[in-house]
Tab-separated table of C-alpha atoms and ligand atoms in Angstrom:
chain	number	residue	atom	x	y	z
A	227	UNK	CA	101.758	86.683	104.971
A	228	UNK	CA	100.922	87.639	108.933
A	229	UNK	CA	99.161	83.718	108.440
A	230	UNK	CA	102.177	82.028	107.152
A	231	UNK	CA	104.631	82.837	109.540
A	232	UNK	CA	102.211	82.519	112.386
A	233	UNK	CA	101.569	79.025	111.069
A	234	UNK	CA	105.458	79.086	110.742
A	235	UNK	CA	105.855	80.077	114.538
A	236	UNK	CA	103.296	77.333	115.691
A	237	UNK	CA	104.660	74.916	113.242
A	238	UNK	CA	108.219	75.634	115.141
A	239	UNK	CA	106.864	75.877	118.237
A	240	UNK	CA	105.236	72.449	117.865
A	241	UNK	CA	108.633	71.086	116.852
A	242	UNK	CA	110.010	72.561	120.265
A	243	UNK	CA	107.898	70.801	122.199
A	244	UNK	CA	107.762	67.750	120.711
A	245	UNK	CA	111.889	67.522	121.165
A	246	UNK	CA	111.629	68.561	125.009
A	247	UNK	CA	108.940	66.018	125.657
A	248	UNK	CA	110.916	63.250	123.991
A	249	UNK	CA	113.868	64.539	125.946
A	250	UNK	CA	111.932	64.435	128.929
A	251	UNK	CA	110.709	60.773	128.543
A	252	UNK	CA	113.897	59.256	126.811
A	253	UNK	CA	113.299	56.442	128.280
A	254	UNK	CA	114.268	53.148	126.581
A	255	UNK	CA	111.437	50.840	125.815
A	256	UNK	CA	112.089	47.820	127.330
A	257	UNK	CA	110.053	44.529	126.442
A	258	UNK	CA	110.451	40.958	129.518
A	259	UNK	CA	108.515	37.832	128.560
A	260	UNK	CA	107.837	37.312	132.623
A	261	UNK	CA	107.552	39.455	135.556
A	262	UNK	CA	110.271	38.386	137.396
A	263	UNK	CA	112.956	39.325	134.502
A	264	UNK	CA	110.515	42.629	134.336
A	265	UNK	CA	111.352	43.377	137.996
A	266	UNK	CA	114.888	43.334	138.088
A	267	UNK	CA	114.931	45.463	134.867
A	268	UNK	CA	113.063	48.169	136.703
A	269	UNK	CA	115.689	47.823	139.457
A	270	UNK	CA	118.819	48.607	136.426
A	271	UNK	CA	116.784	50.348	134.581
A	272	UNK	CA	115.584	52.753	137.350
A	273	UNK	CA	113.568	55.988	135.684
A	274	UNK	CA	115.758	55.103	132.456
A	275	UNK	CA	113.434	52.361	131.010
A	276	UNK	CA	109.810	52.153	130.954
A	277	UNK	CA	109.159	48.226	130.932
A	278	UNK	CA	106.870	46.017	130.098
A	279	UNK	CA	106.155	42.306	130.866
A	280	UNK	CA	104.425	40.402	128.268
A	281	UNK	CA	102.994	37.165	130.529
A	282	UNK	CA	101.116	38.284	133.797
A	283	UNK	CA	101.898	37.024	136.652
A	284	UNK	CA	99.946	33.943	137.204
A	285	UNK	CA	100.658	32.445	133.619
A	286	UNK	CA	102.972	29.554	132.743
A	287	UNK	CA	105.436	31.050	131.746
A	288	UNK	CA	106.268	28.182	128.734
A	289	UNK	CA	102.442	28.282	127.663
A	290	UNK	CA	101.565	31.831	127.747
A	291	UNK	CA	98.439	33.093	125.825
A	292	UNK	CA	100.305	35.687	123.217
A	293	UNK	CA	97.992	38.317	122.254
A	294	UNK	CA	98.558	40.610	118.880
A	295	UNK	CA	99.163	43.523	120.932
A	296	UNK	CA	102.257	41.610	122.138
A	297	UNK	CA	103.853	42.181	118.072
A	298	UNK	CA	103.083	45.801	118.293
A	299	UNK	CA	104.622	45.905	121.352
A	300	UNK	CA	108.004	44.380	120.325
A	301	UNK	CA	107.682	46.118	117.017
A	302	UNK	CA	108.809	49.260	119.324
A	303	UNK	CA	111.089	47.953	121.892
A	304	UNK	CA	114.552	48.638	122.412
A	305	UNK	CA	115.617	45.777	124.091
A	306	UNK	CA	113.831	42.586	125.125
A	307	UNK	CA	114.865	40.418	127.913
A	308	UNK	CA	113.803	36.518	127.565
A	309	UNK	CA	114.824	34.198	129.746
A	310	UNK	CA	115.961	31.475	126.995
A	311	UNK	CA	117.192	27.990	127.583
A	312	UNK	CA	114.000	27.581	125.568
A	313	UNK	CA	111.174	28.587	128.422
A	314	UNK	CA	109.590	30.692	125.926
A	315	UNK	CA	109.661	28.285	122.765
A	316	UNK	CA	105.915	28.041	122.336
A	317	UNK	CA	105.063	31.469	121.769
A	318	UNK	CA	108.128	34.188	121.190
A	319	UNK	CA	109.572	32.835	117.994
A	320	UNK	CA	106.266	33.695	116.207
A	321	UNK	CA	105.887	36.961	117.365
A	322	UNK	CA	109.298	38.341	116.727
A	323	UNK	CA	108.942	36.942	113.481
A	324	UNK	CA	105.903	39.512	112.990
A	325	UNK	CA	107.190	42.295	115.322
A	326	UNK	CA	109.990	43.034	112.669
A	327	UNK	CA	112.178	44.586	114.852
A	328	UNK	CA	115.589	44.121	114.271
A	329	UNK	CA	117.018	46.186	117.383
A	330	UNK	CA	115.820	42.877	119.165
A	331	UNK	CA	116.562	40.162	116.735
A	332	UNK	CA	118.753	37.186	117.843
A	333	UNK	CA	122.429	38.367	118.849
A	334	UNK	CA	121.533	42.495	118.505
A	335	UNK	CA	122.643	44.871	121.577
A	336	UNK	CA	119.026	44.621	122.407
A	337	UNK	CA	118.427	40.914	122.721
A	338	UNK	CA	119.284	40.263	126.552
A	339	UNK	CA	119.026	36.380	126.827
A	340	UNK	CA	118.805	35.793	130.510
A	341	UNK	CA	120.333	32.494	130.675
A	342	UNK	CA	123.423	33.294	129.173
A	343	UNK	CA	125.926	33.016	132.254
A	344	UNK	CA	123.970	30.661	133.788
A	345	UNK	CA	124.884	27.186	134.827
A	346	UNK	CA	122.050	25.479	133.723
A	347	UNK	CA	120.982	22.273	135.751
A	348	UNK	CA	119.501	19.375	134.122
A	349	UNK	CA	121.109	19.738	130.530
A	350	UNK	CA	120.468	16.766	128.829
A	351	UNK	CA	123.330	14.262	127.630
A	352	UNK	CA	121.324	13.735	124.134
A	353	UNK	CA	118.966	16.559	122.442
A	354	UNK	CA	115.821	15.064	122.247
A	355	UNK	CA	112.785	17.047	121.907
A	356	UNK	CA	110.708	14.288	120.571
A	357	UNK	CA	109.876	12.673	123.715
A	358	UNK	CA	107.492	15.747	124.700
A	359	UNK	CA	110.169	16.985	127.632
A	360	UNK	CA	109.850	21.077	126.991
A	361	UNK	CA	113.366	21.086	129.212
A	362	UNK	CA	115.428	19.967	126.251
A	363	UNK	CA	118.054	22.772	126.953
A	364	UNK	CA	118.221	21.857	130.631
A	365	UNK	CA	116.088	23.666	133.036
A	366	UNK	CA	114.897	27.413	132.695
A	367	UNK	CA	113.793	28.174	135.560
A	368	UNK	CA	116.793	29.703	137.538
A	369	UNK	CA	114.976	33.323	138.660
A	370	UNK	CA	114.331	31.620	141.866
A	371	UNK	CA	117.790	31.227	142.675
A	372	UNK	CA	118.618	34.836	144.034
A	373	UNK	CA	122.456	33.753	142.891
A	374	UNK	CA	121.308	33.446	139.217
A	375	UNK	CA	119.489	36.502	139.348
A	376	UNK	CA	122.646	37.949	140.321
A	377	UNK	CA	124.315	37.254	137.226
A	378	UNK	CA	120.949	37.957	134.989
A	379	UNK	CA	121.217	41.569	136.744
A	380	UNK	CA	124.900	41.941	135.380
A	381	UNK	CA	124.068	40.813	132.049
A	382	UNK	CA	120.684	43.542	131.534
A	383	UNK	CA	123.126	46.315	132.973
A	384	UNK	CA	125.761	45.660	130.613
A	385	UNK	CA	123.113	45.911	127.460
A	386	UNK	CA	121.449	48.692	129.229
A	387	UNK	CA	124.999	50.068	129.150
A	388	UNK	CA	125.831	49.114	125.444
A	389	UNK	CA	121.982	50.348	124.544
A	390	UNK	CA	122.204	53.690	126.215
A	391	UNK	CA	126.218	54.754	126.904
A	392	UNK	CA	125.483	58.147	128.097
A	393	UNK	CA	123.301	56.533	131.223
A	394	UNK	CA	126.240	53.732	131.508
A	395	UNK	CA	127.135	54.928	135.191
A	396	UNK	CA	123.327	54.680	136.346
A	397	UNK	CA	122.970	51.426	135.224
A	398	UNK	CA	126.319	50.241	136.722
A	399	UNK	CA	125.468	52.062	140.244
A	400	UNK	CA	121.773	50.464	140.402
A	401	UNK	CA	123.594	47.200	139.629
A	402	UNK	CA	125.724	48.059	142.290
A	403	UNK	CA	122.431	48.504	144.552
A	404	UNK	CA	120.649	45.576	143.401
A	405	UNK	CA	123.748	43.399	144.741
A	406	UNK	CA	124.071	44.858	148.170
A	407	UNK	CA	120.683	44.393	148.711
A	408	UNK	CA	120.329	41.209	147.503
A	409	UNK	CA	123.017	39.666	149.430
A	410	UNK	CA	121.516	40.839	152.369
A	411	UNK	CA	118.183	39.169	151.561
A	412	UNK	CA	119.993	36.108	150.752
A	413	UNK	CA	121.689	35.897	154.554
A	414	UNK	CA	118.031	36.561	155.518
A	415	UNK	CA	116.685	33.459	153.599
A	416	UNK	CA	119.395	30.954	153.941
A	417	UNK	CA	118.987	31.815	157.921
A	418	UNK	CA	114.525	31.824	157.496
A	419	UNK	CA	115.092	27.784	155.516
A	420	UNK	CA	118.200	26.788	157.705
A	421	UNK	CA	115.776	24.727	159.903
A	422	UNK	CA	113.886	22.907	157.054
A	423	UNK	CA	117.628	21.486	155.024
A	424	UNK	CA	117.534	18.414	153.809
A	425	UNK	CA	113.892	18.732	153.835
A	426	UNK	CA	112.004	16.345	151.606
A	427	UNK	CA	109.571	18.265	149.117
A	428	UNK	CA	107.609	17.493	146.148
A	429	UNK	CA	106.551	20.029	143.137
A	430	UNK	CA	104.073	20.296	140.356
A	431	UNK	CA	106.725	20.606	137.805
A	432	UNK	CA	110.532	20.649	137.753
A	433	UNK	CA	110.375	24.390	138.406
A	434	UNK	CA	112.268	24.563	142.063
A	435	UNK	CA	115.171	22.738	141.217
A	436	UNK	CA	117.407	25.765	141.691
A	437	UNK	CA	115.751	26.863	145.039
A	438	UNK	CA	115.731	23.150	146.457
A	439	UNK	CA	119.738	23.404	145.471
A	440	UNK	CA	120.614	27.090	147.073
A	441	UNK	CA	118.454	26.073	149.972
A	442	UNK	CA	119.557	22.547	150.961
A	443	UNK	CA	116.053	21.100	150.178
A	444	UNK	CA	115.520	17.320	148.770
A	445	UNK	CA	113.075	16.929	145.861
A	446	UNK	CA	111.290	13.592	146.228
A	447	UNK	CA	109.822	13.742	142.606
A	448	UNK	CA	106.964	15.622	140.573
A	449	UNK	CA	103.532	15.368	139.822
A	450	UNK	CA	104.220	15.546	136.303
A	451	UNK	CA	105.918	12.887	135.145
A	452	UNK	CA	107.659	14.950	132.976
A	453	UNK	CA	108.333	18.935	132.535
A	454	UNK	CA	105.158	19.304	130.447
A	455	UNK	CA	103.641	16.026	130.192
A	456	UNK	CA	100.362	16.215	132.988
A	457	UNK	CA	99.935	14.235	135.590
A	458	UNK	CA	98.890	10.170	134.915
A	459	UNK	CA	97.277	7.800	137.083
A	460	UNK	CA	99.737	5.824	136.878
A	461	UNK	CA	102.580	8.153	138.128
A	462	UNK	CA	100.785	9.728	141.020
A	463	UNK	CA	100.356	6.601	142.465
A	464	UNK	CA	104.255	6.535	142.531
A	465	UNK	CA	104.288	9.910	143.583
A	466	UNK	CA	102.005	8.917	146.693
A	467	UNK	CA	104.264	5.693	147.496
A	468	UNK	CA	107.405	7.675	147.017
A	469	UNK	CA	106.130	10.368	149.549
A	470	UNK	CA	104.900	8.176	151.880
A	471	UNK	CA	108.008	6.248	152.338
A	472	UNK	CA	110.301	9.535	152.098
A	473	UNK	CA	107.822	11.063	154.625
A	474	UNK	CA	107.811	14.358	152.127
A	475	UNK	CA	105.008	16.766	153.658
A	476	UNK	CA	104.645	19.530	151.110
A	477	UNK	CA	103.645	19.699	147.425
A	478	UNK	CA	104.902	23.302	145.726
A	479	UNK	CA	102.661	24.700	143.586
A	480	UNK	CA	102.124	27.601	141.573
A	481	UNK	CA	99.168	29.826	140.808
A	482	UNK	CA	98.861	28.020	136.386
A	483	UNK	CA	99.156	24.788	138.228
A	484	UNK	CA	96.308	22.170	139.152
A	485	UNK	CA	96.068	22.593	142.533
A	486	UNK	CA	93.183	19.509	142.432
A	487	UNK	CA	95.509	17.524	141.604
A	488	UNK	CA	98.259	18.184	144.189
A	489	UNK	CA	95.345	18.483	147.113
A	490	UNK	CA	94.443	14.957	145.675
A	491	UNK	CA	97.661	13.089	146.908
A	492	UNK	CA	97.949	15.537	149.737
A	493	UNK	CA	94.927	13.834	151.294
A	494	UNK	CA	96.306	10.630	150.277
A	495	UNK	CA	99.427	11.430	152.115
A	496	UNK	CA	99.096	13.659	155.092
A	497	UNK	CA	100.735	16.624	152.778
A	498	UNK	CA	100.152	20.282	152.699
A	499	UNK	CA	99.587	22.213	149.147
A	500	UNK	CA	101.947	25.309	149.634
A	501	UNK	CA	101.087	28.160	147.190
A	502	UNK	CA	104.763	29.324	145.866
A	503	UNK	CA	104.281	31.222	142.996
A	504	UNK	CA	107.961	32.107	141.262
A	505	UNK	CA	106.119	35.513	139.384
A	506	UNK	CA	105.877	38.762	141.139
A	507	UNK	CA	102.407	40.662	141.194
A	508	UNK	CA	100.844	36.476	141.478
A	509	UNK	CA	98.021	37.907	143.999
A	510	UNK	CA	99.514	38.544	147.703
A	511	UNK	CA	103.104	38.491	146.624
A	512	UNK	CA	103.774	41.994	146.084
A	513	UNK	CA	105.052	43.272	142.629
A	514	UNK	CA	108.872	43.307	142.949
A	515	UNK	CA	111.538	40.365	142.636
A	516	UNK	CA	112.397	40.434	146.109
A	517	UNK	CA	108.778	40.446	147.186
A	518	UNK	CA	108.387	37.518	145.649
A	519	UNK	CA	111.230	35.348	147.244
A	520	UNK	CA	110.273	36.840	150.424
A	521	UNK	CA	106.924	35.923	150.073
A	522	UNK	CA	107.729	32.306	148.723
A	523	UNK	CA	109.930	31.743	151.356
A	524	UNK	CA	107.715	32.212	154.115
A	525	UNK	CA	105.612	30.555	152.636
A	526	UNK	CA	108.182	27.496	152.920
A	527	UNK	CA	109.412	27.954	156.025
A	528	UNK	CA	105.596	28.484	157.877
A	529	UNK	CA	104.445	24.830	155.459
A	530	UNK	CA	107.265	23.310	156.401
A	531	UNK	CA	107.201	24.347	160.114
A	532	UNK	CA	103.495	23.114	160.402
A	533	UNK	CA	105.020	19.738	158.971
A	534	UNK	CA	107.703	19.197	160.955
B	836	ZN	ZN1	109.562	24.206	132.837
């Protein structure tokens, strides 16, 4: 008898503290395919959300190398935040189709879909996948525009608020935050690249589209000669011509990108490889969004600078 009910007390005790410790980290499990959309989740999110990014840093973000853990992962998230327009086409699909979670299946309060609200660039006139083009949507990669990530801010606050009601007015006030202080950053850039506009660059891929646009920069062309397809003889020798008569002085790359190559016609040219990598936490560009842009831009304005 004395046994029973001191098993009984345990057994209730246990209970106890298993509901306050869940109270006490009641945090909402939040799953971002990249960094960057990681970042500004932590800034909503604050000590609400415990996230997760499932690409590091210095992986392509279309290409990344999806480990099993990744379906456990999602099998337990609450939300996940993609960035969509098709960036992550080669790898998500698969693993949400094994994750089995349907409080982030396609159109669920927990499916944030980063480029809804967006005005994607480059949307083709005709779908065609078939020509190997992995931009078929238009472009995805609008995170480096401080504007988009504006909106994308907006759209996780307003699931966070749908997910988690009672926290509604935290979300909405870090939102709130995130916007002052982005605004201010983005006075502080457009006045750091003001002295470079109309300056003629050239990328790796078509991922700067949306900075060359917000900052007044010109892009000559890519080394790819399509988003995807790697770079041929053929086209790098009309990269080179194209840069030499355009005088363009600076080749963008990031950290996934093959930076032989773009040293290659730099020599050829008279160019500069600038390291710009669009992921926080990429090695020397701290782990936050806006450590990021600060860090790429620099990075800009000192390459371009030197060039000048
Ligand atoms: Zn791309």
């Amino acid at each position: 008898m004395r046994f029973k009910n001191s098993y009984k007390a345990a057994a209730l005790a246990f209970v106890a503290t298993a509901a306050s410790g869940s109270q006490a980290v009641a945090q909402m499990r939040v799953v971002a395919t990249t960094p960057d959309l990681a970042s500004v989740a932590r800034e909503i999110g604050g000590d609400r959300v415990n996230v997760v990014a499932l690409a590091k840093p210095t992986e392509d973000p279309h290409f990344v190398d999806a480990k099993p853990s990744f379906i456990v992962t999602l099998n337990r998230a609450d939300a996940l935040i993609e960035g969509g327009a098709e960036l992550e086409l080669g790898w998500l699909p698969p693993l949400l189709e094994n994750a089995r979670n349907g409080k982030i299946g396609s159109g669920a309060p927990g499916r944030i879909v980063a480029s809804e609200g967006i005005r994607l660039l480059e949307v083709p006139t005709s779908f065609d996948r078939s020509k190997g083009d992995i931009h078929s949507l238009g472009n995805p990669h609008f995170m480096v525009d401080p504007v988009a990530a504006k909106v994308v801010a907006a759209n996780i606050a307003a699931h966070f608020a749908q997910l988690d009601p009672k926290n509604a007015a935290v979300y909405n006030g870090n939102l709130a935050k995130f916007n002052t202080r982005i605004d201010a950053k983005i006075a502080e850039w457009q006045r750091a690249l003001a002295p470079y506009r109309g300056a003629k660059i050239v990328t790796y891929h078509r991922d700067f589209v949306y900075l060359a646009q917000r900052f007044g920069l010109s892009i000559v062309d890519e080394l790819e000669p399509k988003p995807g397809i790697a770079p041929s003889p053929a086209h790098l020798a009309q990269v080179i011509g194209e840069m030499k008569s355009n005088n363009a002085k600076v080749i963008l790359v990031q950290p996934f990108q093959n930076r032989k190559t773009a040293e290659t016609v730099a020599r050829q040219t008279g160019a500069a490889v600038l390291d710009t990598p669009q992921q926080p936490g990429a090695g020397g560009n701290g782990t936050s969004y806006f450590d990021m842009l600060d860090n790429l831009v620099r990075n800009l304005a000192t390459g371009l600078g030197a060039k000048k």
